Structure formats: C-alpha cells, structure tokens
C-alpha atoms as a printed R data frame, in Angstrom:
    type eleno elety resid chain resno       x      y       z
1   ATOM     1    CA   MET     A     1   0.000  0.000   0.000
2   ATOM     2    CA   ALA     A     2   1.303  3.445  -0.974
3   ATOM     3    CA   LYS     A     3   1.978  5.873   1.843
4   ATOM     4    CA   LYS     A     4  -0.252  8.935   1.752
5   ATOM     5    CA   LYS     A     5   1.677 12.153   1.141
6   ATOM     6    CA   GLU     A     6   1.419 14.311   4.259
7   ATOM     7    CA   GLY     A     7   2.394 17.622   2.701
8   ATOM     8    CA   ASP     A     8   5.020 20.039   3.877
9   ATOM     9    CA   VAL     A     9   5.385 21.625   7.298
10  ATOM    10    CA   ILE     A    10   3.002 24.477   6.402
11  ATOM    11    CA   ASP     A    11   0.300 22.009   5.323
12  ATOM    12    CA   ARG     A    12   0.692 20.037   8.556
13  ATOM    13    CA   LEU     A    13   0.705 23.166  10.738
14  ATOM    14    CA   VAL     A    14  -2.416 24.576   9.081
15  ATOM    15    CA   ALA     A    15  -4.182 21.184   9.282
16  ATOM    16    CA   TRP     A    16  -3.367 21.042  12.996
17  ATOM    17    CA   GLY     A    17  -4.721 24.575  13.533
18  ATOM    18    CA   CYS     A    18  -7.877 23.832  11.548
19  ATOM    19    CA   GLY     A    19  -8.384 20.707  13.645
20  ATOM    20    CA   LEU     A    20  -8.135 22.744  16.857
21  ATOM    21    CA   LEU     A    21 -10.629 25.292  15.534
22  ATOM    22    CA   HIS     A    22 -12.977 22.676  14.041
23  ATOM    23    CA   LEU     A    23 -12.424 24.004  10.524
24  ATOM    24    CA   ASP     A    24 -11.517 20.640   9.004
25  ATOM    25    CA   LYS     A    25 -13.614 21.144   5.877
26  ATOM    26    CA   HIS     A    26 -11.641 24.311   5.042
27  ATOM    27    CA   ILE     A    27  -8.122 22.892   5.433
28  ATOM    28    CA   LYS     A    28  -7.195 23.057   1.736
29  ATOM    29    CA   VAL     A    29  -8.110 26.724   1.304
30  ATOM    30    CA   PHE     A    30  -6.354 27.714   4.547
31  ATOM    31    CA   GLN     A    31  -3.241 25.770   3.492
32  ATOM    32    CA   GLN     A    32  -3.229 27.569   0.159
33  ATOM    33    CA   LEU     A    33  -3.848 30.946   1.782
34  ATOM    34    CA   ALA     A    34  -0.988 30.378   4.253
35  ATOM    35    CA   LYS     A    35   1.400 29.544   1.416
36  ATOM    36    CA   PHE     A    36   0.161 32.526  -0.596
37  ATOM    37    CA   VAL     A    37   0.862 34.806   2.364
38  ATOM    38    CA   ILE     A    38   4.381 33.379   2.763
39  ATOM    39    CA   VAL     A    39   5.113 33.802  -0.949
40  ATOM    40    CA   GLY     A    40   3.476 37.228  -0.865
41  ATOM    41    CA   PHE     A    41   5.601 38.416   2.044
42  ATOM    42    CA   THR     A    42   8.742 37.058   0.377
43  ATOM    43    CA   ASN     A    43   7.765 38.694  -2.903
44  ATOM    44    CA   THR     A    44   6.984 41.936  -1.100
45  ATOM    45    CA   ALA     A    45  10.347 41.799   0.692
46  ATOM    46    CA   ILE     A    46  12.122 41.383  -2.658
47  ATOM    47    CA   ASN     A    47  10.057 44.210  -4.155
48  ATOM    48    CA   TRP     A    48  10.597 46.544  -1.205
49  ATOM    49    CA   LEU     A    49  14.305 45.764  -0.913
50  ATOM    50    CA   ILE     A    50  14.817 46.728  -4.535
51  ATOM    51    CA   SER     A    51  12.480 49.752  -4.327
52  ATOM    52    CA   PHE     A    52  13.915 51.136  -1.122
53  ATOM    53    CA   SER     A    53  17.493 50.554  -2.301
54  ATOM    54    CA   LEU     A    54  16.766 52.519  -5.464
55  ATOM    55    CA   TYR     A    55  15.014 55.253  -3.453
56  ATOM    56    CA   LEU     A    56  18.414 55.948  -1.870
57  ATOM    57    CA   ILE     A    57  19.878 56.965  -5.223
58  ATOM    58    CA   PRO     A    58  19.614 60.754  -5.487
59  ATOM    59    CA   ASN     A    59  17.175 61.929  -8.186
60  ATOM    60    CA   PHE     A    60  16.159 58.356  -9.058
61  ATOM    61    CA   SER     A    61  12.425 58.348  -9.766
62  ATOM    62    CA   PRO     A    62  10.334 56.353  -7.272
63  ATOM    63    CA   LEU     A    63   8.166 55.230 -10.194
64  ATOM    64    CA   TRP     A    64  11.193 53.768 -11.984
65  ATOM    65    CA   ALA     A    65  12.275 52.136  -8.739
66  ATOM    66    CA   ASN     A    66   8.833 50.545  -8.435
67  ATOM    67    CA   THR     A    67   8.953 49.425 -12.081
68  ATOM    68    CA   ILE     A    68  12.288 47.649 -11.673
69  ATOM    69    CA   ALA     A    69  11.238 46.099  -8.369
70  ATOM    70    CA   PHE     A    70   7.973 44.917  -9.906
71  ATOM    71    CA   ALA     A    71   9.682 43.216 -12.847
72  ATOM    72    CA   VAL     A    72  12.136 41.280 -10.681
73  ATOM    73    CA   SER     A    73   9.558 40.263  -8.093
74  ATOM    74    CA   THR     A    74   7.091 39.132 -10.803
75  ATOM    75    CA   VAL     A    75   9.493 36.464 -12.029
76  ATOM    76    CA   PHE     A    76   9.980 35.151  -8.494
77  ATOM    77    CA   ASN     A    77   6.263 35.282  -7.782
78  ATOM    78    CA   PHE     A    78   5.278 33.286 -10.885
79  ATOM    79    CA   TRP     A    79   7.807 30.604 -10.072
80  ATOM    80    CA   ALA     A    80   6.768 30.323  -6.403
81  ATOM    81    CA   SER     A    81   3.036 30.537  -7.133
82  ATOM    82    CA   THR     A    82   3.112 27.752  -9.694
83  ATOM    83    CA   LYS     A    83   5.528 25.513  -7.779
84  ATOM    84    CA   TRP     A    84   4.205 25.816  -4.248
85  ATOM    85    CA   VAL     A    85   0.921 27.703  -3.843
86  ATOM    86    CA   PHE     A    86  -1.516 26.951  -6.634
87  ATOM    87    CA   ASN     A    87  -2.367 23.646  -8.278
88  ATOM    88    CA   THR     A    88  -2.024 24.913 -11.802
89  ATOM    89    CA   THR     A    89  -4.507 23.777 -14.383
90  ATOM    90    CA   ASN     A    90  -3.560 21.084 -16.865
91  ATOM    91    CA   LYS     A    91  -5.752 22.776 -19.466
92  ATOM    92    CA   LYS     A    92  -3.187 25.516 -20.110
93  ATOM    93    CA   SER     A    93   0.464 25.414 -21.120
94  ATOM    94    CA   LYS     A    94   3.094 26.969 -18.852
95  ATOM    95    CA   GLN     A    95   3.554 29.638 -21.507
96  ATOM    96    CA   ARG     A    96  -0.140 30.543 -21.457
97  ATOM    97    CA   LEU     A    97  -0.163 30.537 -17.643
98  ATOM    98    CA   PHE     A    98   2.808 32.912 -17.601
99  ATOM    99    CA   ILE     A    99   1.187 35.210 -20.164
100 ATOM   100    CA   GLU     A   100  -2.047 35.377 -18.127
101 ATOM   101    CA   PHE     A   101  -0.030 35.848 -14.944
102 ATOM   102    CA   ALA     A   102   2.025 38.616 -16.556
103 ATOM   103    CA   VAL     A   103  -1.058 40.388 -17.952
104 ATOM   104    CA   LEU     A   104  -2.829 40.286 -14.584
105 ATOM   105    CA   ASN     A   105   0.368 41.363 -12.831
106 ATOM   106    CA   GLY     A   106   0.719 44.153 -15.368
107 ATOM   107    CA   PHE     A   107  -2.789 45.332 -14.623
108 ATOM   108    CA   SER     A   108  -2.082 45.093 -10.902
109 ATOM   109    CA   PHE     A   109   1.143 47.033 -11.423
110 ATOM   110    CA   LEU     A   110  -0.554 49.797 -13.404
111 ATOM   111    CA   ALA     A   111  -3.521 50.040 -11.048
112 ATOM   112    CA   PHE     A   112  -1.659 49.842  -7.738
113 ATOM   113    CA   ASP     A   113   2.132 50.263  -8.034
114 ATOM   114    CA   ILE     A   114   1.772 53.118 -10.501
115 ATOM   115    CA   GLY     A   115  -1.773 54.524 -10.333
116 ATOM   116    CA   LEU     A   116  -2.531 54.270  -6.635
117 ATOM   117    CA   TYR     A   117   1.069 54.998  -5.655
118 ATOM   118    CA   ALA     A   118   1.132 58.133  -7.839
119 ATOM   119    CA   ALA     A   119  -2.173 59.300  -6.367
120 ATOM   120    CA   LEU     A   120  -1.060 58.753  -2.780
121 ATOM   121    CA   TYR     A   121   2.505 60.038  -3.132
122 ATOM   122    CA   TYR     A   122   2.265 62.801  -5.727
123 ATOM   123    CA   GLU     A   123  -1.308 64.014  -5.325
124 ATOM   124    CA   LEU     A   124  -2.077 63.411  -1.637
125 ATOM   125    CA   HIS     A   125   1.570 63.878  -0.544
126 ATOM   126    CA   TRP     A   126   1.691 60.753   1.598
127 ATOM   127    CA   HIS     A   127   5.117 59.496   2.592
128 ATOM   128    CA   LYS     A   128   6.565 57.170  -0.067
129 ATOM   129    CA   VAL     A   129   6.912 54.260   2.378
130 ATOM   130    CA   ILE     A   130   3.299 54.570   3.583
131 ATOM   131    CA   SER     A   131   2.196 54.820  -0.043
132 ATOM   132    CA   LYS     A   132   4.126 51.633  -0.829
133 ATOM   133    CA   ILE     A   133   2.535 49.770   2.102
134 ATOM   134    CA   VAL     A   134  -0.983 50.742   1.020
135 ATOM   135    CA   THR     A   135  -0.381 49.811  -2.618
136 ATOM   136    CA   SER     A   136   1.102 46.461  -1.573
137 ATOM   137    CA   ALA     A   137  -1.980 45.594   0.490
138 ATOM   138    CA   PHE     A   138  -4.351 46.332  -2.379
139 ATOM   139    CA   SER     A   139  -2.148 44.429  -4.777
140 ATOM   140    CA   MET     A   140  -2.009 41.318  -2.559
141 ATOM   141    CA   VAL     A   141  -5.799 40.980  -2.353
142 ATOM   142    CA   PHE     A   142  -6.214 41.466  -6.099
143 ATOM   143    CA   ASN     A   143  -3.433 38.994  -6.873
144 ATOM   144    CA   PHE     A   144  -4.806 36.173  -4.701
145 ATOM   145    CA   ILE     A   145  -8.226 36.411  -6.293
146 ATOM   146    CA   THR     A   146  -6.952 36.569  -9.864
147 ATOM   147    CA   ARG     A   147  -4.379 33.807  -9.394
148 ATOM   148    CA   LYS     A   148  -6.997 31.562  -7.861
149 ATOM   149    CA   LEU     A   149  -9.243 32.213 -10.865
150 ATOM   150    CA   PHE     A   150  -6.709 31.902 -13.674
151 ATOM   151    CA   LEU     A   151  -3.999 29.496 -12.493
152 ATOM   152    CA   GLU     A   152  -6.367 26.784 -11.298
153 ATOM   153    CA   ASP     A   153  -9.465 25.055 -12.621
154 ATOM   154    CA   ASN     A   154 -12.107 26.840 -10.535
155 ATOM   155    CA   ASN     A   155 -15.384 26.419 -12.360
156 ATOM   156    CA   LYS     A   156 -17.459 26.851  -9.178
157 ATOM   157    CA   LEU     A   157 -15.641 30.044  -8.198
158 ATOM   158    CA   LYS     A   158 -15.785 31.423 -11.740
159 ATOM   159    CA   ALA     A   159 -19.514 30.677 -11.936
160 ATOM   160    CA   LYS     A   160 -20.092 32.532  -8.657
161 ATOM   161    CA   LEU     A   161 -18.262 35.527 -10.075
162 ATOM   162    CA   HIS     A   162 -20.045 35.162 -13.439
163 ATOM   163    CA   LEU     A   163 -16.798 34.512 -15.278
164 ATOM   164    CA   SER     A   164 -17.799 31.086 -16.538
165 ATOM   165    CA   THR     A   165 -17.758 30.684 -20.302
166 ATOM   166    CA   ASN     A   166 -20.397 27.930 -20.136
167 ATOM   167    CA   LYS     A   167 -23.475 30.134 -20.148
C-alpha cells in the first residue's frame, strides 16, 4: 500500500490549527492561503528591498524604482506561485499561464504600483513608504483572487463571479 503524502510543514501546521478550531472542511483553502501569504511576504520583501534601495539613489524616480522592483519580483512570484501555492490547471500550457499571470500582474502594477502609488505620493503627498505599504496591500488581495481564478481550474468560483464561459 502506498503511503499517503502528508504535505510540507506548512500544510501540517495549518491542518493542525484547523483541527483545533474545528475548521476541518476548510483545510485546503487555509493551506493555500498560508502559502500565498508566505510567498506574498517574500515577494513583497524582494520588491521593497529593490524599491527602497533605489530610493536611496539621489534623483532616481520612485516610479522607476517601483517598475524595476515589480519586474524582478514578478518572475519570483510566478515561479513560487506555480511551484508551491496553486495547483495549476492542466488545461493551459506553462507559456499561457505565464502570459495570463504577466497580464494580470501588469494590470495590478498599473492600477496599484503606478496609479494608486502616484495618487497617494504625488497628489495626496503621503510618505513614499506609507504609499508603498498601502499599494502592496491592495495588490495582494487582487493577486490572490486573480491567481486563484486563472492558475487553477475553478469552475465553481468562476460561476459565482459570473466569469464562466459555459453560459
């Protein structure tokens, strides 16, 4: 008889916590959310490290710093998301998954890292670090939802959000 795969330490820790809280039927989503948060924090650390390092260069545009940081962290995020967080669909090639990921990340970048950041920093005169924190929070929520929808086969979730093509 084949031994059942127990998962990694995060899976076991989340399963234990769900058992304590009587949330056994939600283990899979909590495991995925925990991994997404870990990848998200790592991605954010990479993004911020690059951004804040470039902010130290005199006369270097914060928008260019965010652009460079976004590009580098996107590559890491795609790799980590498809290897560890999401059970990617078999209906799409890796190339198509990356293109969808990049398009959604591009939209997220334009909406949050550029648009919202510019509004907060340049228009409302918020501190650049506070502006970066706020834009990162908005971006994380958007990214979890869109990755869940487009990297995995989620017909039930897509139908709830009226994104199903089987109408």
